[in-house]
Coordinates of C-alpha atoms in Angstrom, one line a residue:
Chain A
M66 CA 9.2 32.3 -24.2
N67 CA 8.1 31.3 -28.0
K68 CA 11.4 31.9 -29.1
I69 CA 12.5 29.4 -27.2
V70 CA 10.1 26.5 -28.1
T71 CA 10.5 27.8 -31.6
W72 CA 14.1 26.8 -31.4
I73 CA 13.5 24.1 -29.8
D74 CA 11.0 22.8 -31.7
A75 CA 13.9 23.2 -34.7
R76 CA 15.8 20.4 -33.3
F77 CA 13.6 18.2 -31.5
P78 CA 9.7 17.2 -31.7
L79 CA 7.9 19.1 -29.2
L80 CA 5.0 20.9 -30.4
S81 CA 4.0 17.9 -32.3
T82 CA 4.1 15.6 -29.3
W83 CA 2.4 17.6 -27.9
K84 CA -0.2 17.8 -30.5
R85 CA -0.2 14.4 -30.3
Y86 CA -0.4 13.8 -27.0
A87 CA -2.1 16.5 -24.8
S88 CA -4.3 19.8 -27.0
E89 CA -5.2 17.0 -29.7
Y90 CA -5.5 13.6 -28.6
Y91 CA -9.1 13.5 -28.6
V92 CA -10.5 11.2 -25.1
P93 CA -14.4 10.1 -25.0
K94 CA -16.0 12.7 -22.9
N95 CA -17.9 10.3 -20.8
L96 CA -15.2 8.2 -18.7
N97 CA -16.0 8.2 -15.6
V98 CA -14.4 7.5 -12.8
Y99 CA -12.8 4.6 -12.8
Y100 CA -10.6 6.3 -16.0
Y101 CA -8.6 8.1 -13.2
F102 CA -6.9 5.4 -11.5
G103 CA -4.3 5.3 -14.4
I104 CA -3.2 8.8 -13.7
F105 CA -2.8 8.3 -10.2
A106 CA -1.0 4.6 -10.9
L107 CA 1.4 6.9 -12.3
V108 CA 1.4 10.4 -9.6
L109 CA 2.2 6.6 -7.5
L110 CA 4.8 6.1 -9.7
G111 CA 6.1 9.2 -9.2
N112 CA 6.0 8.9 -5.6
Q113 CA 7.6 5.6 -5.6
L114 CA 11.2 6.8 -7.1
L115 CA 11.3 10.5 -4.8
S116 CA 10.5 9.0 -1.6
G117 CA 12.6 6.2 -2.7
L118 CA 15.9 7.5 -3.5
W119 CA 15.6 9.5 -0.5
L120 CA 15.3 6.5 1.3
A121 CA 18.3 4.8 -0.5
F122 CA 20.4 8.0 0.9
F123 CA 19.9 6.4 4.4
Y124 CA 19.4 2.8 3.9
T125 CA 22.3 0.7 4.5
P126 CA 21.9 -2.8 2.7
S127 CA 23.3 -5.0 4.7
V128 CA 22.2 -7.3 7.3
Q129 CA 23.6 -5.9 10.4
D130 CA 22.9 -2.6 9.6
A131 CA 19.6 -3.2 7.3
F132 CA 16.9 -2.7 10.1
H133 CA 18.9 -0.1 12.4
S134 CA 19.2 2.5 9.2
I135 CA 15.3 2.5 8.9
E136 CA 15.0 2.9 12.7
S137 CA 17.4 5.7 12.7
M138 CA 15.9 6.3 9.4
M139 CA 12.4 6.7 10.7
R140 CA 13.7 8.8 14.5
D141 CA 17.2 10.6 13.4
V142 CA 17.1 11.5 10.0
P143 CA 14.9 14.5 9.3
Y144 CA 11.2 13.6 7.7
G145 CA 12.6 10.3 7.7
W146 CA 9.8 9.3 8.5
L147 CA 7.6 10.9 6.3
F148 CA 9.4 9.6 3.7
R149 CA 9.4 5.8 5.2
Y150 CA 5.4 6.2 5.3
L151 CA 5.2 8.1 1.8
H152 CA 6.9 4.5 0.5
S153 CA 5.0 1.6 2.4
T154 CA 1.9 3.9 1.8
G155 CA 3.0 4.5 -1.4
A156 CA 3.3 0.5 -2.2
S157 CA 0.0 -0.6 -1.0
G158 CA -2.0 2.3 -2.8
F159 CA -0.4 1.5 -6.2
F160 CA -2.0 -1.5 -6.2
I161 CA -5.0 -0.2 -4.2
V162 CA -5.4 1.6 -7.9
L163 CA -3.7 -1.1 -9.8
Y164 CA -6.5 -3.4 -8.6
S165 CA -9.4 -0.7 -9.7
H166 CA -7.6 -0.1 -13.1
I167 CA -7.7 -3.4 -13.7
F168 CA -10.9 -4.1 -12.9
R169 CA -12.0 -0.7 -14.9
G170 CA -10.7 -3.2 -17.5
L171 CA -12.7 -5.9 -16.7
L172 CA -15.6 -3.8 -16.6
Y173 CA -15.6 -1.9 -19.8
G174 CA -14.0 -4.5 -22.5
S175 CA -10.9 -2.2 -22.7
Y176 CA -8.5 -5.4 -23.2
Q177 CA -10.7 -6.2 -26.4
Q178 CA -9.7 -5.5 -30.0
P179 CA -8.0 -2.9 -30.8
R180 CA -6.7 -2.8 -27.4
E181 CA -4.8 -6.0 -26.7
L182 CA -1.3 -4.6 -26.8
V183 CA -2.3 -1.6 -23.9
W184 CA -3.8 -4.7 -22.4
L185 CA -0.7 -7.0 -22.5
L186 CA 2.2 -4.4 -21.3
G187 CA 0.0 -3.1 -18.3
V188 CA 0.1 -7.2 -18.2
V189 CA 3.6 -6.9 -17.7
L190 CA 3.4 -3.6 -16.1
F191 CA 1.5 -5.9 -13.2
F192 CA 4.3 -8.5 -13.0
L193 CA 7.2 -5.9 -13.3
L194 CA 5.7 -4.6 -9.7
V195 CA 4.3 -7.4 -8.3
L196 CA 8.4 -8.4 -8.8
E197 CA 8.8 -5.0 -7.3
A198 CA 7.3 -4.9 -4.0
F199 CA 8.6 -8.4 -3.3
F200 CA 12.2 -7.2 -3.9
G201 CA 11.4 -4.4 -1.7
Y202 CA 9.8 -6.4 1.1
L203 CA 13.0 -7.9 2.0
L204 CA 15.1 -4.7 2.7
P205 CA 13.4 -3.4 5.8
W206 CA 14.9 -7.0 7.5
G207 CA 12.2 -7.5 9.6
Q208 CA 10.8 -11.1 10.5
L209 CA 8.7 -11.2 7.9
S210 CA 10.0 -9.7 5.1
Y211 CA 12.7 -12.5 5.9
W212 CA 10.7 -15.2 6.6
G213 CA 8.8 -14.3 3.5
A214 CA 11.9 -13.8 1.4
Q215 CA 13.1 -17.7 2.3
V216 CA 9.8 -19.1 1.7
M217 CA 8.6 -17.4 -1.6
T218 CA 12.4 -18.4 -2.7
S219 CA 12.1 -21.5 -1.4
L220 CA 9.5 -22.2 -4.3
F221 CA 11.8 -23.2 -7.1
S222 CA 12.8 -25.7 -5.3
A223 CA 9.6 -27.6 -6.0
L224 CA 10.9 -28.2 -10.1
P225 CA 12.6 -31.5 -10.8
Y226 CA 16.1 -31.2 -11.2
V227 CA 17.3 -28.3 -11.3
G228 CA 15.4 -27.2 -8.2
D229 CA 18.2 -26.5 -6.1
T230 CA 20.5 -25.2 -7.4
L231 CA 18.1 -22.5 -9.0
V232 CA 17.3 -21.4 -5.0
L233 CA 20.9 -21.3 -4.2
W234 CA 22.1 -19.2 -7.3
V235 CA 18.4 -16.8 -7.1
R236 CA 19.8 -16.3 -3.0
G237 CA 23.7 -16.3 -3.7
D238 CA 23.5 -18.3 -0.8
D239 CA 22.6 -21.4 1.3
M240 CA 19.9 -19.0 3.6
V241 CA 18.5 -15.8 2.6
G242 CA 21.5 -13.5 3.9
N243 CA 23.3 -10.7 3.0
A244 CA 24.3 -11.9 -0.3
T245 CA 20.5 -12.1 -1.3
L246 CA 19.5 -8.3 0.5
H247 CA 22.5 -6.8 -1.7
R248 CA 21.3 -8.6 -4.8
F249 CA 17.3 -7.4 -4.2
F250 CA 18.5 -3.6 -3.0
A251 CA 20.6 -3.7 -6.8
L252 CA 16.9 -4.8 -8.9
H253 CA 14.8 -3.3 -6.2
V254 CA 16.6 0.0 -6.6
I255 CA 17.6 0.0 -10.0
A256 CA 16.6 -2.9 -12.5
L257 CA 13.2 -3.0 -12.0
P258 CA 12.4 0.8 -11.8
M259 CA 13.9 0.8 -14.7
L260 CA 12.1 -1.4 -16.7
V261 CA 8.6 -0.3 -14.9
M262 CA 9.5 3.0 -16.2
F263 CA 10.5 2.3 -19.8
F264 CA 6.9 -0.5 -20.0
V265 CA 4.5 2.5 -18.8
Y266 CA 6.5 4.7 -21.6
L267 CA 5.4 2.1 -24.0
H268 CA 1.5 1.4 -22.3
L269 CA 1.1 5.3 -22.5
V270 CA 2.5 5.3 -26.2
A271 CA 0.0 2.1 -27.3
L272 CA -2.6 4.0 -25.3
H273 CA -2.2 6.8 -27.6
K274 CA -2.2 4.9 -30.4
V275 CA -5.2 3.9 -30.4
G276 CA -7.1 6.1 -27.4
S277 CA -9.0 5.2 -24.8
N278 CA -11.9 3.6 -24.4
N279 CA -15.1 4.3 -22.8
P280 CA -18.1 3.4 -20.1
Q281 CA -20.2 2.9 -23.8
G282 CA -18.0 0.7 -25.3
I283 CA -17.8 3.1 -28.5
D284 CA -15.6 4.0 -30.8
I285 CA -15.6 7.3 -31.0
T286 CA -13.3 7.8 -34.3
L287 CA -16.8 6.3 -36.7
Y288 CA -18.2 10.2 -36.2
R289 CA -16.0 13.1 -36.9
D290 CA -16.2 16.8 -37.7
E291 CA -15.0 18.5 -40.7
F292 CA -11.5 19.0 -39.2
G293 CA -11.6 15.7 -38.7
H294 CA -12.0 15.6 -34.5
P295 CA -14.2 13.0 -33.3
L296 CA -17.7 14.8 -32.3
D297 CA -17.4 12.6 -28.6
G298 CA -14.3 13.5 -27.9
I299 CA -13.0 16.6 -25.6
P300 CA -9.2 17.1 -26.3
F301 CA -6.9 16.2 -23.4
Y302 CA -5.6 19.5 -22.5
P303 CA -7.2 21.0 -21.3
Y304 CA -10.3 19.7 -20.5
Y305 CA -8.7 16.2 -19.0
V306 CA -5.5 18.0 -17.4
V307 CA -8.4 19.9 -15.5
K308 CA -10.1 17.2 -14.3
D309 CA -7.1 14.6 -13.5
L310 CA -5.7 17.4 -11.7
M311 CA -8.9 17.7 -9.2
A312 CA -9.0 14.2 -9.2
V313 CA -5.3 14.0 -8.0
M314 CA -5.8 16.7 -5.5
I315 CA -8.6 14.2 -4.1
F316 CA -7.0 11.1 -4.7
L317 CA -3.7 12.7 -2.7
L318 CA -6.0 14.5 0.1
L319 CA -7.3 10.8 1.5
F320 CA -3.9 9.3 0.5
F321 CA -1.6 11.7 3.1
S322 CA -4.7 10.6 5.6
M323 CA -3.3 7.4 4.9
V324 CA 0.4 8.7 5.6
F325 CA 0.2 11.4 8.4
F326 CA -3.2 9.3 10.3
F327 CA -3.1 5.7 9.4
P328 CA 1.0 4.7 8.2
D329 CA 0.2 1.7 9.1
G330 CA -2.9 0.7 7.6
G331 CA -4.4 -1.6 10.2
G332 CA -1.6 -4.3 10.3
Y333 CA -1.7 -4.4 6.2
F334 CA 1.0 -2.0 5.3
L335 CA 3.1 -2.4 7.7
E336 CA 2.8 -5.6 9.2
A337 CA 3.3 -6.0 13.0
Q338 CA 5.6 -8.8 13.3
N339 CA 7.5 -6.5 10.6
F340 CA 8.9 -4.7 13.6
L341 CA 11.0 -7.4 15.5
P342 CA 14.4 -7.4 13.2
A343 CA 15.1 -10.8 11.2
N344 CA 15.8 -13.5 13.3
V345 CA 17.3 -16.8 11.7
L346 CA 16.1 -19.0 14.8
E347 CA 13.1 -18.2 15.4
T348 CA 9.9 -18.6 12.6
P349 CA 6.9 -16.6 13.5
D350 CA 3.9 -18.3 14.0
L351 CA 2.3 -17.2 10.7
I352 CA 4.2 -16.4 7.6
S353 CA 1.8 -14.0 5.6
P354 CA 2.1 -12.5 2.6
L355 CA 1.1 -8.5 2.0
W356 CA -2.2 -8.5 1.6
Y357 CA -2.1 -7.2 -2.1
M358 CA -0.4 -11.1 -2.5
A359 CA -2.6 -12.8 -0.2
P360 CA -5.3 -13.6 -3.1
F361 CA -2.0 -15.4 -4.9
Y362 CA -0.8 -17.0 -1.6
A363 CA -4.4 -18.5 -0.8
M364 CA -4.0 -20.1 -4.2
L365 CA -1.0 -21.4 -3.9
R366 CA -1.7 -23.0 -0.4
A367 CA -4.7 -24.6 -2.0
I368 CA -3.2 -27.3 -4.1
P369 CA -1.7 -29.9 -1.9
D370 CA 1.0 -30.2 -4.7
K371 CA 4.1 -28.2 -4.0
L372 CA 4.8 -28.5 -8.2
A373 CA 1.2 -28.1 -9.3
G374 CA 0.9 -25.6 -6.5
I375 CA 3.1 -23.1 -8.0
F376 CA 1.6 -23.9 -11.5
V377 CA -1.4 -22.2 -10.6
L378 CA 0.2 -19.2 -8.5
L379 CA 2.3 -18.4 -12.0
S380 CA -0.9 -19.3 -13.9
A381 CA -3.8 -17.2 -11.8
P382 CA -2.0 -14.1 -13.1
M383 CA -1.4 -15.2 -16.8
M384 CA -4.6 -15.4 -17.4
M385 CA -4.8 -12.1 -17.9
V386 CA -2.8 -12.7 -20.9
W387 CA -5.1 -14.8 -22.4
L388 CA -7.8 -12.5 -21.9
P389 CA -8.4 -10.2 -25.1
W390 CA -8.7 -13.9 -26.9
L391 CA -11.1 -14.9 -24.3
D392 CA -13.6 -12.8 -24.3
N393 CA -16.0 -13.6 -27.6
S394 CA -18.5 -10.6 -26.8
P395 CA -20.0 -8.3 -29.8
V396 CA -19.7 -5.8 -27.2
R397 CA -17.0 -3.9 -24.7
A398 CA -18.5 -2.3 -21.7
M399 CA -20.3 -4.4 -18.9
R400 CA -23.4 -2.4 -19.1
Y401 CA -24.2 -3.7 -23.1
K402 CA -23.0 -7.6 -21.7
G403 CA -25.7 -10.0 -20.8
I404 CA -26.2 -11.5 -17.1
Y405 CA -23.7 -14.4 -17.4
S406 CA -20.9 -12.1 -18.2
K407 CA -22.2 -9.5 -15.3
I408 CA -22.7 -12.9 -13.0
A409 CA -19.0 -13.8 -13.6
L410 CA -17.8 -10.9 -13.1
L411 CA -19.3 -10.3 -9.4
A412 CA -18.5 -14.1 -8.6
F413 CA -14.3 -13.2 -9.6
V414 CA -14.6 -9.7 -8.1
V415 CA -15.9 -11.2 -4.7
V416 CA -14.2 -14.8 -5.0
F417 CA -10.5 -12.8 -5.7
V418 CA -11.2 -10.2 -2.4
M419 CA -12.1 -13.8 0.4
L420 CA -9.0 -15.1 -1.6
G421 CA -7.3 -12.0 -0.8
Y422 CA -8.6 -12.4 3.0
L423 CA -8.0 -15.9 3.2
G424 CA -4.2 -15.8 2.1
M425 CA -3.7 -13.6 5.1
L426 CA -5.0 -15.8 8.0
A427 CA -3.7 -19.8 9.4
I428 CA -5.3 -22.4 7.5
T429 CA -8.1 -24.7 8.9
P430 CA -9.7 -26.8 6.9
A431 CA -12.9 -24.9 6.0
R432 CA -10.5 -22.2 5.2
L433 CA -9.0 -24.9 2.8
Y434 CA -12.1 -25.7 1.7
W435 CA -13.2 -21.4 0.6
A436 CA -10.0 -21.0 -0.5
R437 CA -10.4 -24.2 -3.1
T438 CA -14.0 -22.7 -4.1
G439 CA -12.7 -19.9 -4.6
T440 CA -9.8 -21.0 -7.0
V441 CA -11.8 -23.1 -9.2
V442 CA -14.1 -20.0 -9.6
Y443 CA -10.9 -17.6 -10.4
F444 CA -9.8 -19.5 -12.9
A445 CA -13.5 -20.3 -14.6
Y446 CA -13.9 -17.0 -14.7
F447 CA -11.3 -17.0 -17.2
L448 CA -11.8 -20.6 -18.7
L449 CA -15.9 -20.7 -19.0
M450 CA -15.1 -16.8 -20.5
P451 CA -15.2 -17.7 -24.2
V452 CA -18.5 -20.1 -23.3
Y453 CA -20.8 -17.8 -21.7
T454 CA -20.1 -14.4 -23.9
R455 CA -20.8 -16.1 -27.1
R456 CA -24.2 -17.9 -25.1
E457 CA -25.1 -14.8 -24.1
R458 CA -27.7 -12.5 -25.2
T459 CA -26.3 -8.6 -25.1
H460 CA -27.3 -5.4 -25.8
R461 CA -27.3 -3.1 -28.8
V462 CA -24.7 -0.4 -28.8
P463 CA -25.2 3.2 -28.9
E464 CA -23.8 4.6 -32.3
R465 CA -23.1 7.5 -30.7
I466 CA -22.2 8.4 -27.0
G467 CA -25.1 9.6 -24.8
M468 CA -27.7 7.9 -26.7
R469 CA -29.6 5.2 -26.3
Chain B
M54 CA -22.4 16.8 -1.9
N55 CA -19.2 17.8 -2.3
R56 CA -19.9 20.2 1.2
F57 CA -20.5 17.0 3.0
F58 CA -17.3 15.3 1.7
F59 CA -14.7 18.2 2.7
V60 CA -17.4 18.2 6.3
L61 CA -17.0 14.4 6.8
L62 CA -13.0 14.7 5.8
F63 CA -12.6 17.1 8.4
M64 CA -14.4 15.3 11.7
I65 CA -12.1 12.5 10.4
V66 CA -8.9 14.2 10.0
F67 CA -9.5 16.0 13.5
S68 CA -11.3 13.6 15.4
S69 CA -8.1 11.4 14.9
S70 CA -5.5 13.9 15.9
Y71 CA -6.7 15.7 18.4
G72 CA -5.9 12.2 20.6
W73 CA -2.0 13.3 20.1
M74 CA -2.7 16.8 19.8
G75 CA -4.5 17.3 23.3
R76 CA -2.1 15.0 25.0
N77 CA -0.3 15.6 28.2
I78 CA 3.0 15.5 28.2
T79 CA 3.1 15.4 31.6
L80 CA 1.7 11.4 31.1
L81 CA 4.5 10.7 29.0
Q82 CA 7.1 12.5 31.4
H83 CA 5.2 10.1 34.5
G84 CA 5.7 6.9 31.7
E85 CA 8.7 7.5 31.6
R86 CA 9.0 7.4 35.4
V87 CA 8.1 4.7 36.1
F88 CA 9.8 2.9 32.9
E89 CA 12.9 4.0 34.5
T90 CA 12.1 3.1 37.7
Y91 CA 10.7 -0.6 37.3
C92 CA 11.9 -1.4 33.9
S93 CA 14.8 -0.1 32.7
G94 CA 17.1 -2.4 34.9
C95 CA 16.9 -5.0 32.6
H96 CA 15.1 -3.8 29.6
A97 CA 16.4 -1.1 27.4
L98 CA 15.7 0.5 24.6
E99 CA 18.1 0.7 21.9
Y100 CA 16.2 3.4 19.3
L101 CA 16.3 6.0 21.6
S102 CA 18.1 8.9 21.7
L103 CA 18.4 10.5 25.0
E104 CA 18.7 14.3 23.4
R105 CA 15.8 13.0 20.9
M106 CA 13.2 12.2 24.1
Q107 CA 14.9 15.7 26.2
R108 CA 13.7 17.1 23.2
D109 CA 10.1 15.6 22.8
L110 CA 8.7 15.4 27.0
G111 CA 10.1 18.9 27.3
G112 CA 13.4 19.6 29.6
P113 CA 16.3 17.3 31.1
V114 CA 14.1 14.4 32.0
G115 CA 15.6 11.1 32.4
H116 CA 18.6 9.3 31.8
D117 CA 20.4 7.4 29.0
L118 CA 18.1 4.6 28.5
S119 CA 19.3 2.9 25.3
Q120 CA 21.6 0.0 27.4
V121 CA 20.5 -1.9 30.4
S122 CA 23.5 -2.4 33.2
L123 CA 22.9 -6.1 33.2
P124 CA 25.2 -8.2 32.4
K125 CA 23.7 -10.7 29.2
S126 CA 25.4 -14.0 31.1
D127 CA 23.7 -13.3 34.7
A128 CA 20.3 -12.5 32.8
I129 CA 20.9 -16.2 31.4
H130 CA 21.4 -17.3 34.5
W131 CA 18.1 -15.7 36.2
F132 CA 15.8 -15.8 33.3
G133 CA 17.3 -18.0 31.1
R134 CA 17.1 -15.1 27.9
M135 CA 18.7 -11.4 27.4
P136 CA 15.2 -9.4 28.4
P137 CA 14.0 -8.2 25.2
D138 CA 15.0 -5.2 23.8
L139 CA 11.2 -2.8 24.4
S140 CA 11.9 0.0 21.2
L141 CA 9.5 -1.1 19.5
I142 CA 7.6 -3.3 21.0
A143 CA 4.2 -1.2 21.3
R144 CA 4.5 -1.7 17.4
V145 CA 4.8 -5.4 17.3
R146 CA 2.5 -6.0 20.0
G147 CA 0.3 -3.1 20.5
A148 CA -0.9 -0.6 23.5
S149 CA -3.6 -2.7 24.1
W150 CA -1.8 -5.6 24.3
L151 CA 1.2 -4.7 27.0
S152 CA -1.4 -3.2 29.4
A153 CA -3.4 -6.5 29.6
Y154 CA -0.4 -8.1 29.9
L155 CA 0.7 -6.0 32.5
K156 CA -2.3 -6.0 34.5
G157 CA -2.2 -10.0 33.8
F158 CA 0.4 -11.0 36.2
Y159 CA -1.1 -12.9 39.5
A160 CA 1.2 -14.8 41.6
D161 CA 2.2 -18.5 41.5
A162 CA 4.2 -20.5 44.0
H163 CA 5.0 -22.7 41.3
R164 CA 7.1 -20.5 39.5
P165 CA 11.0 -18.9 40.0
F166 CA 9.9 -15.8 41.4
G167 CA 6.4 -16.1 42.6
A168 CA 4.3 -15.4 40.2
N169 CA 3.0 -15.9 36.4
N170 CA 0.9 -14.4 33.7
T171 CA -2.9 -14.9 31.6
L172 CA -1.4 -13.5 28.2
I173 CA 1.8 -15.2 28.5
P174 CA 2.0 -18.5 30.7
N175 CA 5.0 -19.5 32.4
V176 CA 6.5 -16.6 31.6
A177 CA 10.0 -15.5 32.9
M178 CA 10.0 -11.9 33.4
P179 CA 9.0 -11.7 38.0
N180 CA 5.7 -9.6 38.6
V181 CA 7.7 -5.8 38.6
F182 CA 4.9 -4.1 40.2
A183 CA 4.3 -6.2 43.0
P184 CA 6.1 -3.9 45.2
M185 CA 3.2 -1.5 44.1
T186 CA 0.2 -4.1 45.2
D187 CA 1.9 -4.3 48.2
D188 CA 1.7 -0.5 49.2
V189 CA -2.0 -0.7 48.1
R190 CA -2.9 -3.8 50.2
I191 CA -1.3 -2.3 52.5
G192 CA -3.3 1.2 52.7
V193 CA 0.2 3.7 51.3
L194 CA -1.3 3.8 47.8
R195 CA -4.3 3.8 45.9
Q196 CA -5.4 0.8 42.6
Q197 CA -5.8 4.4 40.7
D198 CA -1.9 5.3 40.9
V199 CA -0.9 1.0 39.9
D200 CA -3.7 1.6 37.0
A201 CA -1.7 4.8 36.0
A202 CA 1.8 3.6 35.9
I203 CA 0.5 1.5 34.0
H204 CA -1.0 3.2 31.9
D205 CA 1.8 6.0 31.4
V206 CA 3.9 3.5 30.9
V207 CA 2.1 2.2 27.6
L208 CA 1.5 5.2 26.8
F209 CA 5.4 6.1 26.8
L210 CA 6.8 2.6 25.1
V211 CA 4.1 4.4 23.0
Y212 CA 5.6 7.1 22.0
V213 CA 9.0 5.3 21.8
A214 CA 8.6 3.0 19.2
E215 CA 7.3 6.1 17.1
P216 CA 8.5 9.4 18.7
A217 CA 7.9 10.9 15.1
A218 CA 3.6 10.1 16.0
L219 CA 3.8 13.1 17.6
E220 CA 5.1 15.5 14.7
R221 CA 3.2 13.3 12.5
Y222 CA -0.2 14.3 13.7
R223 CA 0.6 17.4 14.3
M224 CA 1.7 18.3 10.9
G225 CA -0.4 16.0 8.6
G226 CA -3.2 18.0 10.2
F227 CA -2.1 21.3 8.2
V228 CA -1.5 19.1 5.0
I229 CA -4.6 17.4 5.0
L230 CA -5.7 21.3 5.8
W231 CA -3.4 22.7 2.2
L232 CA -5.1 19.8 0.0
C233 CA -8.4 21.0 0.6
F234 CA -7.8 24.0 0.1
M235 CA -6.3 23.4 -2.8
V236 CA -9.0 21.5 -4.3
L237 CA -11.1 23.9 -3.7
F238 CA -9.6 26.7 -5.0
L239 CA -9.0 24.2 -7.6
R240 CA -12.4 23.7 -8.4
L241 CA -13.3 27.4 -8.7
W242 CA -10.4 28.0 -11.3
I243 CA -11.1 25.1 -13.7
K244 CA -15.4 26.4 -13.3
S245 CA -14.5 29.6 -14.1
H246 CA -11.8 29.1 -16.5
I247 CA -12.0 25.6 -18.2
F248 CA -15.4 24.7 -18.7
K249 CA -16.8 28.2 -20.1
H250 CA -16.0 26.4 -23.2
E251 CA -18.8 26.4 -26.1
T252 CA -18.8 22.7 -26.6
V253 CA -18.9 21.7 -23.1
K254 CA -21.1 24.3 -21.9
C255 CA -23.4 22.7 -20.2
G256 CA -20.3 22.5 -17.2
K257 CA -20.5 18.9 -16.3
I258 CA -19.4 17.6 -19.9
L259 CA -20.2 13.6 -18.7
T260 CA -23.6 14.6 -18.9
C261 CA -23.5 16.5 -22.1
D262 CA -25.9 14.8 -25.1
P263 CA -24.3 15.1 -28.2

């Protein structure tokens, strides 16, 4: 075994990479439960790739056969149902994990200097995964797949001058049809997975360059022992590897409970209407997006003007891009920030959940009012951040982890 | 705390799977007979293969229900449309909706087939269980028999919408059990092998003081 490693290491940076990324990569020792969501996302990415591969063996991307091929997968292919549920539950699970991962970033200021690039690469990943989910959602060719794609692609038509041409270019047809299904399939299984994997790689490389943040937001590199190792850090291997392994096991326990016992997720993971094959002549009563897109969809509907609505829809997640430069606080972690930041984050989370709820319901005047209020609060969280982070009184950050 | 968590999880998992594991196959077989008698003249079950049904419901039961003998032109002439395929109806509507719908028929002389429905007003479908209701009136059948027929046919439709559910619940229990053992095993292994190191001797690295 040692011989093989030596042979490889003479030709490939095996041991140095292992040291750099695992055995001598020092991680703050006080990471809490929020720091597991990164590894969960990685596990789910692996799950999506493998289960997706299996699904692609049996799926037929054509208007005539798409729905049928999935139903036959659910019945006639050995364990086809399992792989489909792994993929569909994995998609929703992915966004639960991602939103928690992002929340961790907001809570502990993981986007602040020197981790701006880690954050930005993460934001790019979020955009890519939203697109990936959107393309994948058309593939079952159910009622909501079809009408959802119809609605979302029609948004381009609001752009002046080029709108209609652009819609035609995106769909490859006047309506969402065979051409659209084919290209969405290609994008879903080839283009976006490759991009996602590349950006995950960059995200990790950038993270390992600057090291993990921690719940206290303390820089562990300032105090080192005689070997140059951070005093408040422990090596990623073996300590965090086994900790992550344990966390992943518990995560899988919850994940498989969903896969086997609640694959529909109460109609949120697999929507009832999507078990009807797409019908061009019958628009569903309510075209609602999947829950993870719903907050942004609620914002789109809250704006009376179509073009302005699209602008808001795009700028809502784009706000995250500016976040490292909006936060003027001298401290990273929420526990040392002042009361304004705490109220702002709480309001942001409440409003985001509320918008998600509203985005899945039909519009009424009262809901419209709440959606508009929610949109204003959502943007205020970001746009007022330079003001409230500078004005509030922050607490003193201890020198080292564990000190008060 | 951990022990409590596991006990809770076990209870959730097995209480949810109990309903399926303890399910009586005879109810499904009865549901299949009811479907064949009262529904299969008009409604197909496109995605249900006879082979699969016989394997799941045990022994040679029923006939091929994937197609109907009703010609489309006649259906449009009589009902205004082709009666829908019911393979996935239980996933679209849900079991409680289906039984409420089937129980929601009432006599209405203004409708072509003399029946209307409370859930879908002016529905094109006739009240297929009317002969049963008549039998109850003359005392040949009991009301419980009609209710059982509706209950079982809905159960059958739930099965048809997802035949894998039978397998899913059975397999899920084992997977969860295996993962629980893995978690326990890992916990013991990590405690005895990893966190005996000097720098983290307090066992919980989260609460170590520098």
